[in-house]
Tab-separated table of C-alpha atoms in Angstrom:
chain	number	residue	atom	x	y	z
Q	1	UNK	CA	0.054	0.061	-0.012
Q	2	UNK	CA	1.285	3.507	-0.929
Q	3	UNK	CA	0.485	6.557	1.050
Q	4	UNK	CA	-2.451	8.867	0.576
Q	5	UNK	CA	-2.639	10.448	-2.885
Q	6	UNK	CA	-0.731	7.777	-4.723
Q	7	UNK	CA	-2.842	5.008	-3.430
Q	8	UNK	CA	-5.993	6.993	-4.140
Q	9	UNK	CA	-4.898	7.345	-7.737
Q	10	UNK	CA	-4.121	3.715	-8.014
Q	11	UNK	CA	-7.484	2.875	-6.571
Q	12	UNK	CA	-9.289	5.121	-9.045
Q	13	UNK	CA	-7.485	3.828	-12.149
Q	14	UNK	CA	-8.248	0.234	-11.006
Q	15	UNK	CA	-11.851	1.116	-11.166
Q	16	UNK	CA	-11.772	1.746	-14.860
Q	17	UNK	CA	-12.731	-1.091	-17.234
Q	18	UNK	CA	-9.982	-3.277	-18.481
Q	19	UNK	CA	-7.396	-2.000	-15.978
Q	20	UNK	CA	-6.120	-4.338	-13.283
Q	21	UNK	CA	-4.207	-3.555	-10.167
Q	22	UNK	CA	-0.717	-3.663	-11.842
Q	23	UNK	CA	-1.787	-1.429	-14.750
Q	24	UNK	CA	-3.348	1.053	-12.439
Q	25	UNK	CA	-0.065	1.141	-10.497
Q	26	UNK	CA	1.973	1.757	-13.739
Q	27	UNK	CA	-0.319	4.489	-14.921
Q	28	UNK	CA	-0.383	6.250	-11.636
Q	29	UNK	CA	3.509	6.313	-11.661
Q	30	UNK	CA	3.386	7.544	-15.201
Q	31	UNK	CA	1.069	10.360	-14.024
Q	32	UNK	CA	3.612	11.226	-11.219
Q	33	UNK	CA	6.541	11.253	-13.438
Q	34	UNK	CA	4.884	13.069	-16.426
Q	35	UNK	CA	5.102	16.803	-17.208
Q	36	UNK	CA	2.713	18.913	-15.088
Q	37	UNK	CA	1.232	20.597	-18.307
Q	38	UNK	CA	0.503	17.236	-19.848
Q	39	UNK	CA	-1.461	16.123	-16.738
Q	40	UNK	CA	-3.239	19.400	-16.446
Q	41	UNK	CA	-4.388	18.783	-19.933
Q	42	UNK	CA	-5.526	15.382	-19.136
Q	43	UNK	CA	-7.403	16.540	-16.043
Q	44	UNK	CA	-9.077	19.336	-17.978
Q	45	UNK	CA	-10.116	16.824	-20.723
Q	46	UNK	CA	-11.728	14.586	-17.955
Q	47	UNK	CA	-13.461	17.554	-16.452
Q	48	UNK	CA	-14.713	18.900	-19.789
Q	49	UNK	CA	-16.142	15.655	-20.891
Q	50	UNK	CA	-18.180	15.350	-17.630
Q	51	UNK	CA	-19.276	19.048	-17.771
Q	52	UNK	CA	-20.105	19.454	-21.619
Q	53	UNK	CA	-21.062	16.009	-22.857
Q	54	UNK	CA	-24.673	14.877	-22.753
Q	55	UNK	CA	-26.912	12.485	-24.669
Q	56	UNK	CA	-28.693	13.753	-27.767
Q	57	UNK	CA	-32.324	14.371	-26.966
Q	58	UNK	CA	-33.477	12.454	-30.029
Q	59	UNK	CA	-31.169	9.492	-30.658
Q	60	UNK	CA	-29.262	9.278	-27.430
Q	61	UNK	CA	-25.833	9.459	-29.085
Q	62	UNK	CA	-23.161	11.519	-27.128
Q	63	UNK	CA	-23.332	15.207	-27.972
Q	64	UNK	CA	-22.259	18.451	-26.774
Q	65	UNK	CA	-25.606	20.206	-27.774
Q	66	UNK	CA	-29.146	19.382	-27.187
Q	67	UNK	CA	-29.191	17.550	-30.662
Q	68	UNK	CA	-26.038	15.541	-31.905
Q	69	UNK	CA	-24.332	16.427	-35.210
Q	70	UNK	CA	-26.115	13.577	-37.127
Q	71	UNK	CA	-29.655	14.623	-35.886
Q	72	UNK	CA	-28.863	18.330	-36.832
Q	73	UNK	CA	-27.569	17.516	-40.314
Q	74	UNK	CA	-30.315	18.177	-42.906
Q	75	UNK	CA	-28.596	16.170	-45.483
Q	76	UNK	CA	-28.995	12.834	-43.820
Q	77	UNK	CA	-31.745	10.547	-45.029
Q	78	UNK	CA	-34.741	10.821	-42.603
Q	79	UNK	CA	-36.398	7.762	-43.925
Q	80	UNK	CA	-33.914	5.208	-42.765
Q	81	UNK	CA	-33.029	4.583	-38.881
Q	82	UNK	CA	-30.160	2.567	-37.867
Q	83	UNK	CA	-30.778	1.102	-34.208
Q	84	UNK	CA	-27.447	0.408	-32.444
Q	85	UNK	CA	-26.389	-0.641	-28.877
Q	86	UNK	CA	-23.755	1.991	-27.989
Q	87	UNK	CA	-22.463	5.366	-29.217
Q	88	UNK	CA	-19.196	3.752	-30.210
Q	89	UNK	CA	-21.264	1.606	-32.783
Q	90	UNK	CA	-22.481	4.937	-34.450
Q	91	UNK	CA	-18.756	5.740	-35.053
Q	92	UNK	CA	-18.236	2.152	-36.463
Q	93	UNK	CA	-21.043	2.502	-38.788
Q	94	UNK	CA	-19.991	5.965	-39.883
Q	95	UNK	CA	-16.583	4.749	-40.663
Q	96	UNK	CA	-18.028	2.496	-43.468
Q	97	UNK	CA	-19.482	5.642	-45.387
Q	98	UNK	CA	-22.220	3.370	-46.673
Q	99	UNK	CA	-25.019	4.737	-44.365
Q	100	UNK	CA	-26.490	8.111	-44.838
Q	101	UNK	CA	-29.571	7.787	-42.513
Q	102	UNK	CA	-30.099	8.417	-38.818
Q	103	UNK	CA	-29.435	6.592	-35.705
Q	104	UNK	CA	-31.038	5.569	-32.528
Q	105	UNK	CA	-28.798	4.444	-29.694
Q	106	UNK	CA	-30.467	1.878	-27.312
Q	107	UNK	CA	-27.871	2.212	-24.561
Q	108	UNK	CA	-27.110	-1.639	-24.273
Q	109	UNK	CA	-28.774	-4.913	-25.059
Q	110	UNK	CA	-31.434	-7.061	-23.198
Q	111	UNK	CA	-29.342	-9.158	-20.696
Q	112	UNK	CA	-31.711	-10.363	-17.907
Q	113	UNK	CA	-28.958	-12.078	-15.850
Q	114	UNK	CA	-27.241	-8.691	-15.550
Q	115	UNK	CA	-30.579	-7.045	-14.638
Q	116	UNK	CA	-31.094	-5.240	-18.076
Q	117	UNK	CA	-34.562	-5.634	-19.472
Q	118	UNK	CA	-36.308	-3.642	-22.184
Q	119	UNK	CA	-37.362	-1.007	-19.738
Q	120	UNK	CA	-33.815	-0.133	-19.025
Q	121	UNK	CA	-33.077	0.634	-22.732
Q	122	UNK	CA	-34.318	3.531	-24.985
Q	123	UNK	CA	-36.949	1.341	-26.605
Q	124	UNK	CA	-40.033	3.409	-25.641
Q	125	UNK	CA	-38.282	6.442	-27.107
Q	126	UNK	CA	-37.634	4.491	-30.352
Q	127	UNK	CA	-41.290	3.636	-30.610
Q	128	UNK	CA	-42.212	7.241	-30.133
Q	129	UNK	CA	-39.828	8.249	-32.995
Q	130	UNK	CA	-41.673	5.812	-35.280
Q	131	UNK	CA	-45.097	7.132	-34.688
Q	132	UNK	CA	-45.007	9.789	-37.405
Q	133	UNK	CA	-44.802	8.549	-40.971
Q	134	UNK	CA	-41.116	9.748	-41.827
Q	135	UNK	CA	-39.200	6.616	-41.143
Q	136	UNK	CA	-39.751	3.746	-43.899
Q	137	UNK	CA	-36.978	1.404	-42.799
Q	138	UNK	CA	-35.454	0.393	-39.410
Q	139	UNK	CA	-32.074	-1.277	-39.625
Q	140	UNK	CA	-31.319	-3.314	-36.487
Q	141	UNK	CA	-27.586	-3.241	-36.078
Q	142	UNK	CA	-27.226	-4.724	-32.613
Q	143	UNK	CA	-24.068	-6.752	-31.940
Q	144	UNK	CA	-23.918	-10.215	-33.508
Q	145	UNK	CA	-23.874	-11.958	-30.096
Q	146	UNK	CA	-26.493	-13.734	-28.119
Q	147	UNK	CA	-27.822	-10.570	-26.362
Q	148	UNK	CA	-27.837	-8.543	-29.497
Q	149	UNK	CA	-29.774	-11.189	-31.344
Q	150	UNK	CA	-32.294	-11.539	-28.585
Q	151	UNK	CA	-32.592	-7.566	-28.543
Q	152	UNK	CA	-33.263	-7.749	-32.283
Q	153	UNK	CA	-35.971	-10.644	-31.843
Q	154	UNK	CA	-37.642	-8.330	-29.220
Q	155	UNK	CA	-37.469	-5.332	-31.456
Q	156	UNK	CA	-38.698	-6.985	-34.547
Q	157	UNK	CA	-41.741	-8.207	-32.570
Q	158	UNK	CA	-42.428	-4.751	-31.263
Q	159	UNK	CA	-42.039	-3.045	-34.492
Q	160	UNK	CA	-43.876	-5.628	-36.633
Q	161	UNK	CA	-47.329	-4.165	-36.098
Q	162	UNK	CA	-46.126	-0.534	-37.307
Q	163	UNK	CA	-45.994	-1.577	-40.848
Q	164	UNK	CA	-42.291	-0.272	-41.377
Q	165	UNK	CA	-39.670	-2.309	-43.214
Q	166	UNK	CA	-37.485	-3.950	-40.542
Q	167	UNK	CA	-34.143	-5.378	-41.607
Q	168	UNK	CA	-31.233	-6.895	-39.593
Q	169	UNK	CA	-27.533	-6.684	-40.539
Q	170	UNK	CA	-26.210	-9.535	-42.400
Q	171	UNK	CA	-23.837	-11.924	-40.523
Q	172	UNK	CA	-21.423	-14.465	-41.978
Q	173	UNK	CA	-17.781	-14.789	-42.979
Q	174	UNK	CA	-15.290	-12.010	-42.275
Q	175	UNK	CA	-13.496	-10.500	-45.310
Q	176	UNK	CA	-9.913	-11.619	-45.668
Q	177	UNK	CA	-10.214	-15.025	-43.760
Q	178	UNK	CA	-10.073	-18.728	-44.751
Q	179	UNK	CA	-13.179	-20.770	-44.936
Q	180	UNK	CA	-11.667	-23.688	-43.073
Q	181	UNK	CA	-11.115	-21.435	-39.903
Q	182	UNK	CA	-14.722	-20.282	-39.722
Q	183	UNK	CA	-16.795	-21.664	-36.651
Q	184	UNK	CA	-19.888	-23.774	-37.197
Q	185	UNK	CA	-22.282	-20.842	-36.257
Q	186	UNK	CA	-20.771	-18.201	-38.524
Q	187	UNK	CA	-20.398	-20.628	-41.476
Q	188	UNK	CA	-24.037	-21.764	-40.869
Q	189	UNK	CA	-25.305	-18.193	-40.914
Q	190	UNK	CA	-23.258	-17.419	-44.050
Q	191	UNK	CA	-25.087	-20.338	-45.783
Q	192	UNK	CA	-28.523	-19.108	-44.709
Q	193	UNK	CA	-27.725	-15.664	-45.711
Q	194	UNK	CA	-26.285	-16.530	-49.137
Q	195	UNK	CA	-27.145	-14.373	-52.184
Q	196	UNK	CA	-27.184	-14.695	-55.844
Q	197	UNK	CA	-23.775	-14.358	-57.429
Q	198	UNK	CA	-25.321	-13.003	-60.738
Q	199	UNK	CA	-26.626	-9.355	-60.644
U	1	UNK	CA	7.928	-40.509	-18.646
U	2	UNK	CA	6.808	-37.332	-16.750
U	3	UNK	CA	3.981	-35.347	-18.164
U	4	UNK	CA	4.737	-31.874	-19.527
U	5	UNK	CA	3.508	-29.043	-17.338
U	6	UNK	CA	0.966	-28.074	-20.009
U	7	UNK	CA	-0.551	-31.657	-20.056
U	8	UNK	CA	-0.816	-31.740	-16.249
U	9	UNK	CA	-2.687	-28.435	-16.208
U	10	UNK	CA	-4.875	-29.101	-19.226
U	11	UNK	CA	-8.113	-30.807	-19.154
U	12	UNK	CA	-11.100	-31.498	-21.503
U	13	UNK	CA	-14.746	-31.234	-20.248
U	14	UNK	CA	-18.224	-30.946	-21.533
U	15	UNK	CA	-19.771	-27.578	-20.350
U	16	UNK	CA	-22.800	-25.328	-20.529
U	17	UNK	CA	-21.744	-21.494	-20.742
U	18	UNK	CA	-23.943	-19.810	-18.051
U	19	UNK	CA	-22.827	-16.309	-18.683
U	20	UNK	CA	-20.049	-14.087	-20.021
U	21	UNK	CA	-18.482	-10.804	-18.856
U	22	UNK	CA	-16.289	-8.521	-20.983
U	23	UNK	CA	-12.594	-8.475	-20.037
U	24	UNK	CA	-10.096	-5.873	-21.309
U	25	UNK	CA	-9.976	-5.030	-24.886
U	26	UNK	CA	-11.105	-8.087	-26.584
U	27	UNK	CA	-11.310	-10.917	-23.921
U	28	UNK	CA	-14.269	-12.484	-22.134
U	29	UNK	CA	-14.520	-14.207	-18.806
U	30	UNK	CA	-16.921	-17.261	-19.365
U	31	UNK	CA	-18.754	-18.900	-16.427
U	32	UNK	CA	-19.145	-22.579	-17.322
U	33	UNK	CA	-21.158	-25.321	-15.586
U	34	UNK	CA	-19.344	-28.792	-16.069
U	35	UNK	CA	-20.532	-32.114	-14.625
U	36	UNK	CA	-17.288	-33.087	-12.764
U	37	UNK	CA	-15.507	-29.789	-11.984
U	38	UNK	CA	-18.553	-27.807	-11.005
U	39	UNK	CA	-18.563	-24.242	-11.884
U	40	UNK	CA	-15.538	-23.046	-13.710
U	41	UNK	CA	-14.622	-19.379	-14.604
U	42	UNK	CA	-12.232	-19.120	-17.388
U	43	UNK	CA	-10.725	-16.482	-19.721
U	44	UNK	CA	-11.450	-16.789	-23.537
U	45	UNK	CA	-8.846	-14.656	-25.188
U	46	UNK	CA	-9.715	-12.450	-28.149
U	47	UNK	CA	-13.275	-13.842	-28.544
U	48	UNK	CA	-14.834	-10.337	-28.854
U	49	UNK	CA	-13.009	-9.896	-32.153
U	50	UNK	CA	-15.142	-10.635	-35.148
U	51	UNK	CA	-12.465	-12.799	-36.535
U	52	UNK	CA	-12.398	-15.068	-33.461
U	53	UNK	CA	-13.265	-18.641	-34.124
U	54	UNK	CA	-14.272	-19.091	-30.382
U	55	UNK	CA	-16.638	-16.141	-30.168
U	56	UNK	CA	-19.882	-17.851	-31.373
U	57	UNK	CA	-18.916	-21.006	-29.560
U	58	UNK	CA	-18.691	-19.546	-26.200
U	59	UNK	CA	-22.012	-17.526	-26.328
U	60	UNK	CA	-24.318	-18.060	-23.189
U	61	UNK	CA	-26.433	-21.358	-23.154
U	62	UNK	CA	-24.095	-23.120	-25.663
U	63	UNK	CA	-23.296	-26.778	-24.903
U	64	UNK	CA	-19.597	-27.129	-25.712
U	65	UNK	CA	-16.678	-29.481	-25.490
U	66	UNK	CA	-13.996	-27.266	-23.903
U	67	UNK	CA	-10.216	-27.694	-23.536
U	68	UNK	CA	-9.176	-25.669	-20.461
U	69	UNK	CA	-5.920	-25.123	-18.647
U	70	UNK	CA	-5.864	-24.319	-14.941
U	71	UNK	CA	-4.687	-20.740	-13.966
U	72	UNK	CA	-4.146	-19.122	-10.489
U	73	UNK	CA	-7.580	-17.556	-10.249
U	74	UNK	CA	-9.132	-18.041	-13.665
U	75	UNK	CA	-8.721	-20.938	-16.006
U	76	UNK	CA	-7.992	-20.434	-19.696
U	77	UNK	CA	-10.088	-21.825	-22.692
U	78	UNK	CA	-7.645	-23.135	-25.080
U	79	UNK	CA	-10.123	-24.843	-27.459
U	80	UNK	CA	-13.865	-25.300	-27.724
U	81	UNK	CA	-16.264	-27.075	-30.080
U	82	UNK	CA	-20.038	-26.807	-30.143
U	83	UNK	CA	-22.125	-29.922	-29.166
U	84	UNK	CA	-25.410	-28.215	-29.299
U	85	UNK	CA	-26.030	-24.460	-30.316
U	86	UNK	CA	-28.838	-23.904	-27.709
U	87	UNK	CA	-27.892	-20.095	-27.444
U	88	UNK	CA	-28.708	-19.431	-31.200
U	89	UNK	CA	-32.295	-21.144	-30.932
U	90	UNK	CA	-33.090	-19.466	-27.623
U	91	UNK	CA	-32.213	-16.028	-28.951
U	92	UNK	CA	-34.737	-16.332	-31.700
U	93	UNK	CA	-37.564	-16.654	-29.184
U	94	UNK	CA	-37.771	-13.983	-26.618
U	95	UNK	CA	-39.712	-15.872	-23.962
U	96	UNK	CA	-37.276	-18.794	-24.085
U	97	UNK	CA	-34.304	-16.293	-23.982
U	98	UNK	CA	-35.470	-14.825	-20.729
U	99	UNK	CA	-36.432	-18.141	-19.212
U	100	UNK	CA	-33.003	-19.582	-20.093
U	101	UNK	CA	-31.388	-16.368	-18.261
U	102	UNK	CA	-33.318	-17.259	-15.143
U	103	UNK	CA	-32.191	-20.888	-15.374
U	104	UNK	CA	-28.658	-19.973	-15.902
U	105	UNK	CA	-28.615	-17.540	-12.924
U	106	UNK	CA	-30.188	-20.195	-10.771
U	107	UNK	CA	-27.711	-22.916	-11.670
U	108	UNK	CA	-24.844	-20.415	-11.119
U	109	UNK	CA	-26.064	-19.754	-7.512
U	110	UNK	CA	-26.653	-23.420	-6.757
U	111	UNK	CA	-23.208	-24.697	-7.941
U	112	UNK	CA	-19.706	-24.137	-6.652
U	113	UNK	CA	-16.201	-24.478	-8.009
U	114	UNK	CA	-14.449	-27.917	-7.973
U	115	UNK	CA	-17.499	-29.770	-6.691
U	116	UNK	CA	-19.309	-32.401	-8.715
U	117	UNK	CA	-22.379	-30.866	-10.293
U	118	UNK	CA	-23.470	-33.643	-12.645
U	119	UNK	CA	-27.178	-33.672	-11.421
U	120	UNK	CA	-27.416	-29.656	-11.952
U	121	UNK	CA	-25.656	-30.103	-15.309
U	122	UNK	CA	-27.973	-32.839	-16.620
U	123	UNK	CA	-30.902	-30.770	-15.344
U	124	UNK	CA	-29.894	-27.679	-17.096
U	125	UNK	CA	-28.883	-29.462	-20.232
U	126	UNK	CA	-32.235	-31.011	-20.402
U	127	UNK	CA	-34.118	-27.807	-19.703
U	128	UNK	CA	-32.205	-25.856	-22.490
U	129	UNK	CA	-32.882	-28.687	-24.825
U	130	UNK	CA	-36.679	-28.700	-24.041
U	131	UNK	CA	-36.689	-24.822	-24.485
U	132	UNK	CA	-34.855	-25.184	-27.761
U	133	UNK	CA	-37.397	-27.869	-29.094
U	134	UNK	CA	-40.149	-25.427	-28.266
U	135	UNK	CA	-42.868	-28.034	-27.670
U	136	UNK	CA	-43.858	-26.686	-24.269
U	137	UNK	CA	-44.661	-23.238	-22.816
U	138	UNK	CA	-41.148	-21.760	-21.705
U	139	UNK	CA	-42.633	-20.668	-18.349
U	140	UNK	CA	-43.623	-24.292	-17.567
U	141	UNK	CA	-40.212	-25.499	-18.433
U	142	UNK	CA	-38.531	-22.782	-16.392
U	143	UNK	CA	-40.856	-23.442	-13.258
U	144	UNK	CA	-40.259	-27.207	-13.520
U	145	UNK	CA	-36.407	-26.443	-13.891
U	146	UNK	CA	-36.384	-24.207	-10.886
U	147	UNK	CA	-38.375	-26.757	-8.647
U	148	UNK	CA	-36.096	-29.608	-9.643
U	149	UNK	CA	-33.003	-27.541	-9.392
U	150	UNK	CA	-33.732	-26.445	-5.632
U	151	UNK	CA	-34.748	-30.111	-5.004
U	152	UNK	CA	-31.398	-31.414	-6.590
U	153	UNK	CA	-29.556	-28.881	-4.234
U	154	UNK	CA	-31.193	-30.604	-1.084
U	155	UNK	CA	-34.446	-28.595	-0.735
U	156	UNK	CA	-37.089	-30.860	-2.085
U	157	UNK	CA	-40.518	-29.440	-1.793
U	158	UNK	CA	-43.785	-31.539	-1.355
U	159	UNK	CA	-46.975	-30.698	-3.006
U	160	UNK	CA	-48.809	-34.035	-2.217
U	161	UNK	CA	-48.107	-34.926	1.448
U	162	UNK	CA	-48.134	-32.388	4.354
U	163	UNK	CA	-44.467	-31.206	4.716
U	164	UNK	CA	-44.858	-31.272	8.548
U	165	UNK	CA	-46.767	-34.480	9.573
U	166	UNK	CA	-46.695	-36.328	6.240
U	167	UNK	CA	-50.540	-36.615	6.008
U	168	UNK	CA	-51.276	-37.667	2.579
U	169	UNK	CA	-53.051	-34.941	0.411
U	170	UNK	CA	-54.686	-33.204	-1.211
U	171	UNK	CA	-54.122	-30.171	1.015
U	172	UNK	CA	-55.275	-26.553	0.441
U	173	UNK	CA	-52.485	-24.526	1.967
U	174	UNK	CA	-48.970	-23.880	0.799
U	175	UNK	CA	-46.072	-22.684	3.232
U	176	UNK	CA	-43.103	-21.419	1.324
U	177	UNK	CA	-40.566	-21.496	4.185
U	178	UNK	CA	-41.598	-25.092	5.296
U	179	UNK	CA	-41.359	-26.197	1.592
U	180	UNK	CA	-44.694	-27.200	0.373
U	181	UNK	CA	-48.330	-28.055	1.249
U	182	UNK	CA	-49.413	-28.314	4.880
U	183	UNK	CA	-52.670	-29.898	6.377
U	184	UNK	CA	-55.240	-28.044	8.295
U	185	UNK	CA	-53.828	-29.163	11.681
U	186	UNK	CA	-50.067	-28.189	10.790
U	187	UNK	CA	-50.903	-25.003	8.929
U	188	UNK	CA	-48.862	-22.065	10.419
U	189	UNK	CA	-49.785	-18.430	10.232
U	190	UNK	CA	-48.798	-16.690	6.836
U	191	UNK	CA	-49.514	-19.919	4.657
U	192	UNK	CA	-50.968	-19.164	1.264
U	193	UNK	CA	-54.220	-20.718	0.052
U	194	UNK	CA	-53.742	-21.064	-3.725
U	195	UNK	CA	-56.491	-22.714	-5.912
U	196	UNK	CA	-56.333	-26.471	-5.975
U	197	UNK	CA	-55.433	-26.422	-9.693
U	198	UNK	CA	-52.323	-24.388	-8.852
U	199	UNK	CA	-51.072	-27.050	-6.159
U	200	UNK	CA	-51.809	-29.827	-8.743
U	201	UNK	CA	-49.596	-27.941	-11.386
U	202	UNK	CA	-46.754	-27.644	-8.891
U	203	UNK	CA	-46.873	-31.162	-8.223
U	204	UNK	CA	-46.934	-31.938	-11.857
U	205	UNK	CA	-43.879	-29.661	-12.552
U	206	UNK	CA	-41.882	-31.337	-9.646
U	207	UNK	CA	-42.600	-34.693	-10.948
U	208	UNK	CA	-42.312	-33.989	-14.643
U	209	UNK	CA	-45.835	-34.862	-15.504
U	210	UNK	CA	-46.005	-32.848	-18.747
U	211	UNK	CA	-49.431	-33.982	-19.867
U	212	UNK	CA	-50.949	-32.588	-16.550
U	213	UNK	CA	-48.729	-29.370	-16.628
U	214	UNK	CA	-49.851	-28.547	-20.294
U	215	UNK	CA	-53.480	-28.779	-19.543
U	216	UNK	CA	-53.337	-26.136	-16.802
U	217	UNK	CA	-55.044	-22.782	-16.985
U	218	UNK	CA	-53.217	-19.395	-17.326
U	219	UNK	CA	-54.360	-18.453	-13.789
U	220	UNK	CA	-52.889	-21.583	-12.287
U	221	UNK	CA	-49.717	-21.140	-14.059
U	222	UNK	CA	-49.497	-17.452	-12.759
U	223	UNK	CA	-50.030	-18.409	-9.244
U	224	UNK	CA	-47.778	-21.595	-9.344
U	225	UNK	CA	-44.910	-19.348	-10.929
U	226	UNK	CA	-45.210	-16.917	-7.852
U	227	UNK	CA	-44.896	-19.740	-5.370
U	228	UNK	CA	-41.829	-21.280	-7.265
U	229	UNK	CA	-40.151	-17.828	-7.389
U	230	UNK	CA	-40.864	-17.399	-3.527
U	231	UNK	CA	-39.505	-20.876	-2.739
U	232	UNK	CA	-36.457	-20.375	-4.871
U	233	UNK	CA	-35.581	-17.021	-3.397
U	234	UNK	CA	-36.256	-18.139	0.197
U	235	UNK	CA	-33.625	-20.872	-0.169
U	236	UNK	CA	-31.104	-18.753	-2.015
U	237	UNK	CA	-31.710	-16.008	0.386
U	238	UNK	CA	-31.253	-13.389	-2.271
U	239	UNK	CA	-33.185	-12.060	-5.406
U	240	UNK	CA	-32.661	-13.824	-8.805
U	241	UNK	CA	-32.497	-10.770	-11.044
U	242	UNK	CA	-33.460	-12.446	-14.221
U	243	UNK	CA	-36.930	-13.550	-12.836
U	244	UNK	CA	-38.378	-10.148	-13.092
U	245	UNK	CA	-37.551	-9.941	-16.698
U	246	UNK	CA	-39.102	-13.319	-17.606
U	247	UNK	CA	-41.828	-12.884	-20.034
U	248	UNK	CA	-44.789	-15.153	-19.253
U	249	UNK	CA	-47.784	-15.803	-21.559
């Protein structure tokens, strides 16, 4: 155990995701040895993110204003909505440059064993957004894992009655890999979702 | 010839994935239920990457053949192959998915590390297989699993004879702390008076009489589910979080 402030810093770093006690100690000593100006900048950045950043009132993406950049952009396609689990998924889809619609961030996926049900996610707000006739297609882009699939199943059931086109992201083989190394579930999905090679 | 240190640390076992936690950048901790090693917590490295071959295999509710090596606090999954992809089928039906979560959480609470858990393993395997087949109401499979799981752990309830004096039934009162039906003479204060159909359903769920259970009415299923939930949480001495998210008919 170190004294006072050093131990407090190690404890605080240790509470961050993916950081164990040894990493926490290494980072804390890096902070001690680093330039004061660099560390002041880090402290200011942490303070600013807590002071300025909030969630977009429409899509729940992170934003410094009432509405995020994407919800404010008039050039985005208002008829297509992509539903994702987290804000970082918005960035992942944006990097593809193949989607020009808007987003809705659920804030997680349905995971009852972790105490997360539909009520803990932004599903009610999604239903409210779909009540006007602007949106014609909802793309469910939850993670391709069990919780993501179950959330997709739940959303599809909820949205079926609204008469909107509901699609789910395709799943299958990763680009650049060998077929023999694909696992059974992924390869099975790739077969189920095969498409015509002509046209 | 002496065995290598890897061989002495490595073992192979069938397992059911109960739950997973994210670890670090791309790893997961998987909680496995095995027949002979009980509950095992193991690190699955790199499984959150889309290129991982193990990612889909180590999803919750999958029945797998796992190769593990022992570590200081956590074991490490070195290989895994799917025996039955229950997770995939359960995620496609929301009611089955929520029921499977409650089963997995209960199995996690009722088993320990390094203790034989063959009975709980068989029970959970059977319950997941029944859910995946989709032939019965998921709520009935869940309640039957919960009663039998608690019974396997040593707290067998009785819904035929009085739990205090053994007088043969049918009886009209249920006492959750005592573990089943009580006769008029033994009935303590605070006992419940469910409908006779609900008590009959509880008995059918405990004994696995599916024909009788399937013919029950919705009201009896609701009442029986409340008693099962109360009985389970009384013995676990804590709330089973997934139960409140279970979607019943």
